[in-house]
mmCIF file of C-alpha atoms and ligand atoms in Angstrom:
data_model
loop_
_atom_site.group_PDB
_atom_site.id
_atom_site.type_symbol
_atom_site.label_atom_id
_atom_site.label_comp_id
_atom_site.label_asym_id
_atom_site.label_seq_id
_atom_site.Cartn_x
_atom_site.Cartn_y
_atom_site.Cartn_z
ATOM 1 C CA MET F 1 103.388 123.135 91.543
ATOM 2 C CA ALA F 2 105.482 122.930 88.191
ATOM 3 C CA GLU F 3 106.516 126.552 88.598
ATOM 4 C CA GLN F 4 107.308 126.002 92.461
ATOM 5 C CA THR F 5 109.179 122.582 91.982
ATOM 6 C CA THR F 6 112.468 122.367 90.471
ATOM 7 C CA VAL F 7 114.812 119.055 89.736
ATOM 8 C CA THR F 8 118.355 119.721 90.504
ATOM 9 C CA GLY F 9 120.834 117.675 88.948
ATOM 10 C CA ASN F 10 124.444 116.607 89.340
ATOM 11 C CA VAL F 11 126.926 117.904 86.880
ATOM 12 C CA PRO F 12 129.366 115.041 85.929
ATOM 13 C CA ALA F 13 132.945 116.240 86.067
ATOM 14 C CA ASN F 14 133.795 115.028 82.516
ATOM 15 C CA ALA F 15 130.523 116.760 80.936
ATOM 16 C CA GLN F 16 131.218 117.751 77.295
ATOM 17 C CA ALA F 17 129.115 119.617 75.003
ATOM 18 C CA ASP F 18 127.513 117.592 72.050
ATOM 19 C CA ASN F 19 128.541 120.009 69.304
ATOM 20 C CA SER F 20 126.466 118.313 66.578
ATOM 21 C CA TYR F 21 123.535 120.820 67.243
ATOM 22 C CA GLU F 22 125.084 123.818 65.654
ATOM 23 C CA ASN F 23 122.911 125.385 63.223
ATOM 24 C CA ASP F 24 120.337 122.394 63.938
ATOM 25 C CA SER F 25 116.665 123.543 64.461
ATOM 26 C CA SER F 26 115.804 120.258 66.074
ATOM 27 C CA TYR F 27 117.667 121.238 69.105
ATOM 28 C CA GLY F 28 114.688 122.969 70.861
ATOM 29 C CA ASP F 29 112.377 119.737 70.003
ATOM 30 C CA GLU F 30 114.877 117.344 71.641
ATOM 31 C CA LEU F 31 115.346 119.550 74.517
ATOM 32 C CA SER F 32 111.413 119.552 75.136
ATOM 33 C CA SER F 33 111.269 116.112 74.809
ATOM 34 C CA TYR F 34 113.887 115.503 77.667
ATOM 35 C CA SER F 35 112.346 117.940 79.902
ATOM 36 C CA SER F 36 108.804 116.658 79.538
ATOM 37 C CA SER F 37 110.107 113.189 80.266
ATOM 38 C CA LEU F 38 111.979 114.535 83.272
ATOM 39 C CA THR F 39 108.948 116.250 84.424
ATOM 40 C CA SER F 40 106.434 113.304 84.190
ATOM 41 C CA SER F 41 108.997 111.179 85.988
ATOM 42 C CA VAL F 42 109.137 113.574 88.759
ATOM 43 C CA PHE F 43 105.317 114.128 88.894
ATOM 44 C CA ASP F 44 104.295 110.609 88.266
ATOM 45 C CA TYR F 45 103.380 108.352 91.175
ATOM 46 C CA ARG F 46 103.355 104.516 91.978
ATOM 47 C CA HIS F 47 100.015 103.280 93.098
ATOM 48 C CA GLU F 48 100.143 100.138 95.067
ATOM 49 C CA ASN F 49 97.735 98.324 97.676
ATOM 50 C CA GLY F 50 95.457 101.304 97.747
ATOM 51 C CA ARG F 51 98.301 103.827 98.674
ATOM 52 C CA ARG F 52 100.325 106.424 96.452
ATOM 53 C CA TYR F 53 104.097 106.281 96.457
ATOM 54 C CA HIS F 54 106.838 108.680 94.978
ATOM 55 C CA LYS F 55 107.982 107.687 91.431
ATOM 56 C CA TYR F 56 111.218 109.421 90.995
ATOM 57 C CA ARG F 57 113.914 107.169 92.289
ATOM 58 C CA ASP F 58 111.023 104.638 92.539
ATOM 59 C CA GLY F 59 111.205 102.506 95.452
ATOM 60 C CA SER F 60 114.081 104.335 97.420
ATOM 61 C CA TYR F 61 111.546 105.495 100.174
ATOM 62 C CA LEU F 62 108.918 103.022 101.485
ATOM 63 C CA LEU F 63 106.094 105.219 102.858
ATOM 64 C CA PRO F 64 103.277 106.578 100.935
ATOM 65 C CA ASN F 65 103.035 110.201 99.729
ATOM 66 C CA ASP F 66 99.036 110.331 99.520
ATOM 67 C CA GLU F 67 96.595 112.676 101.483
ATOM 68 C CA SER F 68 96.285 110.500 104.462
ATOM 69 C CA GLU F 69 100.209 110.147 104.656
ATOM 70 C CA ASN F 70 100.409 113.677 104.336
ATOM 71 C CA ASP F 71 97.924 114.572 107.131
ATOM 72 C CA ARG F 72 99.876 112.206 109.487
ATOM 73 C CA LEU F 73 103.128 114.250 108.777
ATOM 74 C CA ASP F 74 101.349 117.371 109.478
ATOM 75 C CA MET F 75 100.198 115.779 112.713
ATOM 76 C CA PHE F 76 103.859 114.858 113.438
ATOM 77 C CA HIS F 77 104.782 118.557 112.950
ATOM 78 C CA GLU F 78 102.407 119.427 115.691
ATOM 79 C CA LEU F 79 103.985 116.598 117.926
ATOM 80 C CA CYS F 80 107.266 118.239 117.446
ATOM 81 C CA LEU F 81 106.209 121.981 118.071
ATOM 82 C CA GLN F 82 104.681 120.589 121.291
ATOM 83 C CA LEU F 83 108.097 118.608 122.149
ATOM 84 C CA LEU F 84 110.094 121.485 121.562
ATOM 85 C CA ASP F 85 108.104 124.231 123.138
ATOM 86 C CA HIS F 86 107.146 125.718 119.666
ATOM 87 C CA GLN F 87 110.640 126.225 118.491
ATOM 88 C CA LEU F 88 111.391 124.778 115.121
ATOM 89 C CA TYR F 89 114.930 124.048 115.758
ATOM 90 C CA LEU F 90 117.523 124.318 118.666
ATOM 91 C CA ALA F 91 120.779 125.392 117.036
ATOM 92 C CA PRO F 92 121.815 128.833 118.006
ATOM 93 C CA ILE F 93 121.688 130.078 114.455
ATOM 94 C CA GLN F 94 121.824 133.772 113.784
ATOM 95 C CA ASN F 95 120.602 135.790 110.882
ATOM 96 C CA PRO F 96 120.639 132.748 108.552
ATOM 97 C CA GLN F 97 120.838 133.505 104.794
ATOM 98 C CA ARG F 98 120.634 130.282 103.044
ATOM 99 C CA VAL F 99 118.913 127.239 104.589
ATOM 100 C CA ILE F 100 117.804 123.900 103.448
ATOM 101 C CA ASP F 101 115.437 121.256 105.000
ATOM 102 C CA LEU F 102 116.233 117.882 103.896
ATOM 103 C CA GLY F 103 113.489 115.368 103.200
ATOM 104 C CA THR F 104 111.014 118.124 103.630
ATOM 105 C CA GLY F 105 107.877 116.119 103.109
ATOM 106 C CA THR F 106 104.800 118.322 103.221
ATOM 107 C CA GLY F 107 107.042 121.303 103.480
ATOM 108 C CA ILE F 108 105.390 122.350 106.736
ATOM 109 C CA TRP F 109 108.756 122.894 108.898
ATOM 110 C CA ALA F 110 110.230 124.907 105.718
ATOM 111 C CA ILE F 111 107.047 126.991 105.538
ATOM 112 C CA ASP F 112 106.892 127.782 109.198
ATOM 113 C CA PHE F 113 110.872 128.610 108.982
ATOM 114 C CA ALA F 114 110.567 130.743 105.917
ATOM 115 C CA ASP F 115 107.895 132.713 107.576
ATOM 116 C CA GLU F 116 109.776 133.166 110.666
ATOM 117 C CA HIS F 117 112.927 134.335 108.756
ATOM 118 C CA PRO F 118 111.734 136.463 105.989
ATOM 119 C CA ASP F 119 115.242 137.537 105.107
ATOM 120 C CA ALA F 120 116.721 133.880 104.665
ATOM 121 C CA GLU F 121 116.491 132.046 101.144
ATOM 122 C CA VAL F 122 114.813 128.609 102.205
ATOM 123 C CA ILE F 123 115.064 125.326 100.119
ATOM 124 C CA GLY F 124 112.995 122.346 100.906
ATOM 125 C CA CYS F 125 114.008 118.932 99.080
ATOM 126 C CA ASP F 126 112.287 115.937 98.763
ATOM 127 C CA LEU F 127 111.645 112.781 96.361
ATOM 128 C CA SER F 128 108.164 113.858 96.145
ATOM 129 C CA PRO F 129 106.496 116.859 94.833
ATOM 130 C CA ILE F 130 103.604 117.086 97.404
ATOM 131 C CA GLN F 131 104.505 120.325 98.778
ATOM 132 C CA PRO F 132 101.947 123.172 98.337
ATOM 133 C CA THR F 133 102.174 126.031 95.657
ATOM 134 C CA LEU F 134 101.232 128.769 98.039
ATOM 135 C CA VAL F 135 104.181 129.447 100.168
ATOM 136 C CA PRO F 136 106.264 132.272 101.368
ATOM 137 C CA PRO F 137 108.085 134.016 98.666
ATOM 138 C CA ASN F 138 111.507 133.133 100.239
ATOM 139 C CA LEU F 139 110.834 129.449 100.015
ATOM 140 C CA LYS F 140 111.471 127.032 97.005
ATOM 141 C CA PHE F 141 110.854 123.309 96.931
ATOM 142 C CA PHE F 142 113.214 121.050 94.706
ATOM 143 C CA VAL F 143 112.690 117.367 94.102
ATOM 144 C CA ASP F 144 116.153 115.543 94.335
ATOM 145 C CA ASP F 145 117.475 112.589 95.976
ATOM 146 C CA ILE F 146 119.541 113.868 99.060
ATOM 147 C CA GLU F 147 121.632 110.600 99.033
ATOM 148 C CA SER F 148 122.992 111.551 95.627
ATOM 149 C CA GLU F 149 126.160 113.822 95.577
ATOM 150 C CA TRP F 150 125.013 117.467 96.034
ATOM 151 C CA ALA F 151 125.567 120.139 93.364
ATOM 152 C CA GLU F 152 125.301 122.892 96.071
ATOM 153 C CA GLU F 153 128.735 122.878 97.723
ATOM 154 C CA ASN F 154 129.866 126.056 95.667
ATOM 155 C CA ASN F 155 126.901 127.866 97.242
ATOM 156 C CA PRO F 156 126.975 126.690 101.104
ATOM 157 C CA PHE F 157 124.341 126.901 103.625
ATOM 158 C CA ASP F 158 124.082 128.624 107.010
ATOM 159 C CA PHE F 159 121.884 126.023 108.314
ATOM 160 C CA ILE F 160 120.701 122.636 107.121
ATOM 161 C CA HIS F 161 117.906 120.912 108.842
ATOM 162 C CA ALA F 162 116.826 117.481 108.716
ATOM 163 C CA ARG F 163 113.719 115.789 110.697
ATOM 164 C CA TYR F 164 112.167 112.246 110.690
ATOM 165 C CA LEU F 165 114.528 110.542 108.161
ATOM 166 C CA THR F 166 114.208 107.395 110.103
ATOM 167 C CA GLY F 167 113.810 104.474 107.620
ATOM 168 C CA SER F 168 114.493 106.967 104.576
ATOM 169 C CA ILE F 169 118.268 107.022 104.535
ATOM 170 C CA ARG F 170 120.583 104.153 103.641
ATOM 171 C CA ASP F 171 123.812 105.983 104.638
ATOM 172 C CA PHE F 172 123.316 108.582 107.322
ATOM 173 C CA GLU F 173 127.290 108.920 107.944
ATOM 174 C CA ARG F 174 127.634 109.724 104.146
ATOM 175 C CA LEU F 175 124.521 112.156 104.323
ATOM 176 C CA ILE F 176 125.989 114.049 107.202
ATOM 177 C CA GLU F 177 129.508 114.104 105.931
ATOM 178 C CA GLN F 178 127.893 116.060 102.843
ATOM 179 C CA CYS F 179 126.105 118.153 105.155
ATOM 180 C CA TYR F 180 129.384 119.043 106.711
ATOM 181 C CA ARG F 181 130.805 119.745 103.336
ATOM 182 C CA SER F 182 127.921 121.934 102.368
ATOM 183 C CA VAL F 183 127.459 124.176 105.236
ATOM 184 C CA LYS F 184 129.416 127.278 105.625
ATOM 185 C CA PRO F 185 132.498 127.680 108.167
ATOM 186 C CA GLY F 186 130.476 128.455 111.301
ATOM 187 C CA GLY F 187 127.328 127.276 110.002
ATOM 188 C CA TRP F 188 124.966 124.783 111.935
ATOM 189 C CA VAL F 189 123.435 121.355 110.998
ATOM 190 C CA GLU F 190 120.599 119.992 112.940
ATOM 191 C CA PHE F 191 119.072 116.394 112.904
ATOM 192 C CA GLN F 192 115.880 115.502 114.665
ATOM 193 C CA ASP F 193 115.152 111.982 114.694
ATOM 194 C CA TRP F 194 113.464 108.861 116.480
ATOM 195 C CA ASP F 195 114.990 105.832 117.914
ATOM 196 C CA VAL F 196 112.305 103.346 116.706
ATOM 197 C CA TYR F 197 112.239 100.879 119.350
ATOM 198 C CA PRO F 198 109.257 100.971 121.857
ATOM 199 C CA ASN F 199 110.299 100.668 125.455
ATOM 200 C CA SER F 200 107.959 101.031 128.639
ATOM 201 C CA PRO F 201 108.759 102.218 132.341
ATOM 202 C CA ASP F 202 107.117 99.050 133.542
ATOM 203 C CA GLY F 203 107.770 96.584 130.907
ATOM 204 C CA SER F 204 104.221 96.503 129.968
ATOM 205 C CA VAL F 205 104.897 96.771 126.066
ATOM 206 C CA ASP F 206 106.832 93.297 126.199
ATOM 207 C CA GLY F 207 104.938 90.481 124.652
ATOM 208 C CA THR F 208 102.269 92.947 123.030
ATOM 209 C CA TRP F 209 101.458 93.225 119.499
ATOM 210 C CA PHE F 210 102.628 96.783 119.529
ATOM 211 C CA ARG F 211 106.181 95.350 120.201
ATOM 212 C CA GLN F 212 105.524 92.716 117.707
ATOM 213 C CA TYR F 213 104.580 95.134 115.047
ATOM 214 C CA TYR F 214 107.733 96.964 115.644
ATOM 215 C CA ASP F 215 109.895 93.860 115.609
ATOM 216 C CA GLU F 216 108.439 92.893 112.341
ATOM 217 C CA VAL F 217 108.642 96.247 110.737
ATOM 218 C CA SER F 218 111.788 97.790 112.078
ATOM 219 C CA GLY F 219 113.634 94.192 111.542
ATOM 220 C CA ALA F 220 112.554 94.593 107.828
ATOM 221 C CA PHE F 221 113.706 97.967 107.090
ATOM 222 C CA GLU F 222 117.129 96.939 108.855
ATOM 223 C CA GLU F 223 117.412 93.862 106.498
ATOM 224 C CA ALA F 224 116.519 96.173 103.473
ATOM 225 C CA GLY F 225 119.618 98.468 104.516
ATOM 226 C CA TYR F 226 117.625 101.438 106.171
ATOM 227 C CA ASP F 227 118.555 102.790 109.678
ATOM 228 C CA VAL F 228 115.313 102.797 112.080
ATOM 229 C CA ARG F 229 117.357 104.108 115.189
ATOM 230 C CA PRO F 230 119.540 106.938 114.095
ATOM 231 C CA GLY F 231 118.497 109.166 116.942
ATOM 232 C CA ILE F 232 121.038 107.600 119.238
ATOM 233 C CA LYS F 233 123.801 107.447 116.551
ATOM 234 C CA LEU F 234 123.734 111.116 115.511
ATOM 235 C CA GLU F 235 126.084 112.529 118.168
ATOM 236 C CA GLN F 236 128.846 109.868 116.813
ATOM 237 C CA TRP F 237 128.030 110.772 113.161
ATOM 238 C CA PHE F 238 128.305 114.372 113.904
ATOM 239 C CA LYS F 239 131.574 113.902 115.752
ATOM 240 C CA ASP F 240 133.076 111.708 112.858
ATOM 241 C CA ALA F 241 131.982 114.271 110.209
ATOM 242 C CA GLY F 242 134.340 116.937 112.099
ATOM 243 C CA PHE F 243 131.424 118.939 113.662
ATOM 244 C CA VAL F 244 132.197 121.025 116.828
ATOM 245 C CA ASN F 245 130.040 122.392 119.585
ATOM 246 C CA ILE F 246 127.883 119.419 119.395
ATOM 247 C CA HIS F 247 124.567 119.365 121.366
ATOM 248 C CA VAL F 248 122.360 116.495 122.197
ATOM 249 C CA GLU F 249 119.067 116.356 123.740
ATOM 250 C CA LYS F 250 116.979 113.454 124.131
ATOM 251 C CA PHE F 251 113.101 113.525 124.534
ATOM 252 C CA ILE F 252 110.769 110.579 125.653
ATOM 253 C CA VAL F 253 107.751 110.737 123.386
ATOM 254 C CA PRO F 254 104.768 108.401 124.788
ATOM 255 C CA HIS F 255 102.256 106.785 122.696
ATOM 256 C CA GLY F 256 98.794 107.154 124.204
ATOM 257 C CA VAL F 257 97.254 109.176 126.999
ATOM 258 C CA TRP F 258 98.841 106.824 129.658
ATOM 259 C CA PRO F 259 101.201 109.217 131.299
ATOM 260 C CA LYS F 260 100.033 111.124 134.512
ATOM 261 C CA ASP F 261 102.281 114.116 133.687
ATOM 262 C CA LYS F 262 100.329 116.664 131.657
ATOM 263 C CA HIS F 263 102.698 117.617 129.157
ATOM 264 C CA LEU F 264 103.751 113.730 128.435
ATOM 265 C CA LYS F 265 99.986 113.153 128.231
ATOM 266 C CA LYS F 266 99.611 115.736 125.496
ATOM 267 C CA LEU F 267 102.632 114.304 123.722
ATOM 268 C CA GLY F 268 101.387 110.732 123.826
ATOM 269 C CA ALA F 269 97.852 112.098 122.566
ATOM 270 C CA TRP F 270 99.609 113.689 119.373
ATOM 271 C CA ASN F 271 101.772 110.482 118.864
ATOM 272 C CA GLN F 272 98.845 108.102 118.985
ATOM 273 C CA ALA F 273 97.062 110.486 116.611
ATOM 274 C CA GLN F 274 99.692 110.284 114.090
ATOM 275 C CA GLY F 275 100.030 106.491 114.384
ATOM 276 C CA GLU F 276 96.319 106.164 114.120
ATOM 277 C CA ALA F 277 96.215 108.557 111.172
ATOM 278 C CA SER F 278 96.934 105.583 109.113
ATOM 279 C CA GLY F 279 100.501 105.590 110.451
ATOM 280 C CA PHE F 280 100.594 101.749 111.577
ATOM 281 C CA GLU F 281 99.632 100.979 107.835
ATOM 282 C CA SER F 282 101.798 103.721 106.117
ATOM 283 C CA VAL F 283 104.832 102.570 107.700
ATOM 284 C CA ALA F 284 104.466 98.705 107.406
ATOM 285 C CA LEU F 285 102.877 98.213 103.873
ATOM 286 C CA ALA F 286 105.642 98.602 101.182
ATOM 287 C CA ILE F 287 108.372 97.097 103.546
ATOM 288 C CA LEU F 288 106.458 94.166 104.410
ATOM 289 C CA THR F 289 104.586 93.548 101.025
ATOM 290 C CA ARG F 290 107.685 94.361 98.831
ATOM 291 C CA TYR F 291 110.506 92.827 100.879
ATOM 292 C CA LYS F 292 108.967 90.127 103.112
ATOM 293 C CA LYS F 293 106.009 89.125 100.665
ATOM 294 C CA TRP F 294 103.243 89.588 103.357
ATOM 295 C CA THR F 295 99.879 90.169 101.628
ATOM 296 C CA LYS F 296 98.334 93.388 102.090
ATOM 297 C CA GLU F 297 95.617 91.752 104.389
ATOM 298 C CA GLU F 298 98.372 90.393 106.569
ATOM 299 C CA VAL F 299 99.935 93.856 107.140
ATOM 300 C CA LEU F 300 96.445 95.321 107.836
ATOM 301 C CA VAL F 301 95.722 92.695 110.440
ATOM 302 C CA LEU F 302 99.199 93.220 112.328
ATOM 303 C CA ALA F 303 98.461 97.179 112.171
ATOM 304 C CA ALA F 304 95.152 96.765 113.722
ATOM 305 C CA LYS F 305 96.321 94.533 116.468
ATOM 306 C CA ALA F 306 99.201 97.144 117.178
ATOM 307 C CA ARG F 307 96.784 100.048 116.973
ATOM 308 C CA ALA F 308 94.529 98.361 119.430
ATOM 309 C CA ASP F 309 97.172 97.583 121.955
ATOM 310 C CA GLY F 310 98.252 101.109 121.554
ATOM 311 C CA ARG F 311 94.938 102.025 122.963
ATOM 312 C CA LYS F 312 94.840 99.925 125.985
ATOM 313 C CA SER F 313 95.463 102.154 129.276
ATOM 314 C CA GLU F 314 97.581 99.129 130.481
ATOM 315 C CA ILE F 315 100.082 99.291 127.944
ATOM 316 C CA HIS F 316 102.628 102.067 128.242
ATOM 317 C CA PRO F 317 104.760 102.466 125.220
ATOM 318 C CA MET F 318 107.321 105.239 124.623
ATOM 319 C CA PHE F 319 110.101 106.178 122.174
ATOM 320 C CA ASP F 320 113.209 108.120 122.236
ATOM 321 C CA PHE F 321 113.544 111.342 119.914
ATOM 322 C CA TYR F 322 116.715 112.865 119.517
ATOM 323 C CA VAL F 323 117.636 116.463 118.575
ATOM 324 C CA VAL F 324 121.202 116.901 117.702
ATOM 325 C CA TYR F 325 122.899 119.771 116.329
ATOM 326 C CA GLY F 326 126.695 120.868 115.543
ATOM 327 C CA GLN F 327 128.623 123.555 114.173
ATOM 328 C CA ARG F 328 131.337 123.407 111.287
ATOM 329 C CA PRO F 329 134.727 125.194 112.713
ATOM 330 C CA GLU F 330 135.228 128.538 111.677
ATOM 331 C CA ASN F 331 138.543 127.352 110.100
HETATM 332 C C1 SAM P 401 108.964 110.788 107.474
HETATM 333 S S1 SAM P 401 108.940 111.867 106.251
HETATM 334 C C2 SAM P 401 109.259 113.319 107.209
HETATM 335 C C3 SAM P 401 108.955 114.570 106.327
HETATM 336 C C4 SAM P 401 109.400 115.734 107.197
HETATM 337 N N1 SAM P 401 110.844 115.941 107.321
HETATM 338 C C5 SAM P 401 108.806 116.023 108.635
HETATM 339 O O1 SAM P 401 109.387 116.105 109.567
HETATM 340 O O2 SAM P 401 107.643 116.228 108.580
HETATM 341 C C6 SAM P 401 110.366 111.634 105.485
HETATM 342 C C7 SAM P 401 110.470 112.349 104.086
HETATM 343 O O3 SAM P 401 111.544 112.109 103.487
HETATM 344 C C8 SAM P 401 111.707 112.050 101.964
HETATM 345 N N2 SAM P 401 112.933 111.181 101.526
HETATM 346 C C9 SAM P 401 113.259 110.108 101.932
HETATM 347 N N3 SAM P 401 114.297 109.556 101.207
HETATM 348 C C10 SAM P 401 114.833 110.662 100.747
HETATM 349 C C11 SAM P 401 115.887 111.099 99.700
HETATM 350 N N4 SAM P 401 116.736 110.041 99.636
HETATM 351 N N5 SAM P 401 115.841 112.214 99.114
HETATM 352 C C12 SAM P 401 114.947 113.286 99.418
HETATM 353 N N6 SAM P 401 113.894 112.910 100.188
HETATM 354 C C13 SAM P 401 113.912 111.677 100.495
HETATM 355 C C14 SAM P 401 110.381 111.383 101.841
HETATM 356 O O4 SAM P 401 109.847 111.379 100.590
HETATM 357 C C15 SAM P 401 109.484 111.736 102.825
HETATM 358 O O5 SAM P 401 108.880 113.210 102.581
#
């Protein structure tokens, strides 16, 4: 992992050299003490309520990064492949040379993309160093905070991709403006994201624990300053940032196997599977215990009730998921 994962940093505009090291043999010792504390802060984890969380920029992302969460993210990847007919992205990119995946998670999208585009240099960036080490040679993972100012602007990207950052980002508009500055003229940016609000064609989700769960959890995320309904706002944010040729696709993703339509049924099954793979607990635990002072047991009870409702054939929840891409003008 250590070889694969790099920490990027921001160089302050007024950075000046400390000249006191000239002819000083302690320079190497000091350097290694900085790099080992930096490395340990990146590789360290926070353990809480039986789950593991990132430590670098501790507390800024509220979902765990342990095995069961990573399994859930890989199931979510399969859900997206089913949703987009096995396409990793919808933007009309051609021969991309430099590509970045923001908030790459387990890196599964970036790995598939790098395999599909062996001539592209692909970067996956995340707060957590949870990505595998055996990856395509044209892929590198970095640990960094994508909400910090990027140091990449001198070396712009052909394609910037971000998926499922709902509940992660405090300032999507700023992030999308940063993408605009960091993509080449003529290059593309694509965000794929949820509108985390369950609805149902027949109102059957109203008054259920399923709805109660999302009201509690999404409300707490919003109070804490995170956007949980970015999907529906992406188009406007792309326009505001200056993108052109913006394309928006909205998809329905059911929860459960209740739809008659075979394709929707399959999507519903994958969505339920990722929710049941500890998803209900993963999403709710830190936000409700840290910000709303719930006990772990109270969260687990709410999650269990929502999960049970999600299995009932008479309750028909579904969510909207958006894919939005846009191009930076050539000039
Ligand atoms: C819900 S997961 C989605 C992972 C991946 N994009 C996918 O679609 O499978 C969100 C990811 O964003 C990362 N993340 C959240 N805030 C971040 C930030 N400020 N900088 C970098 N990564 C961040 C989290 O660590 C997590 O891996």
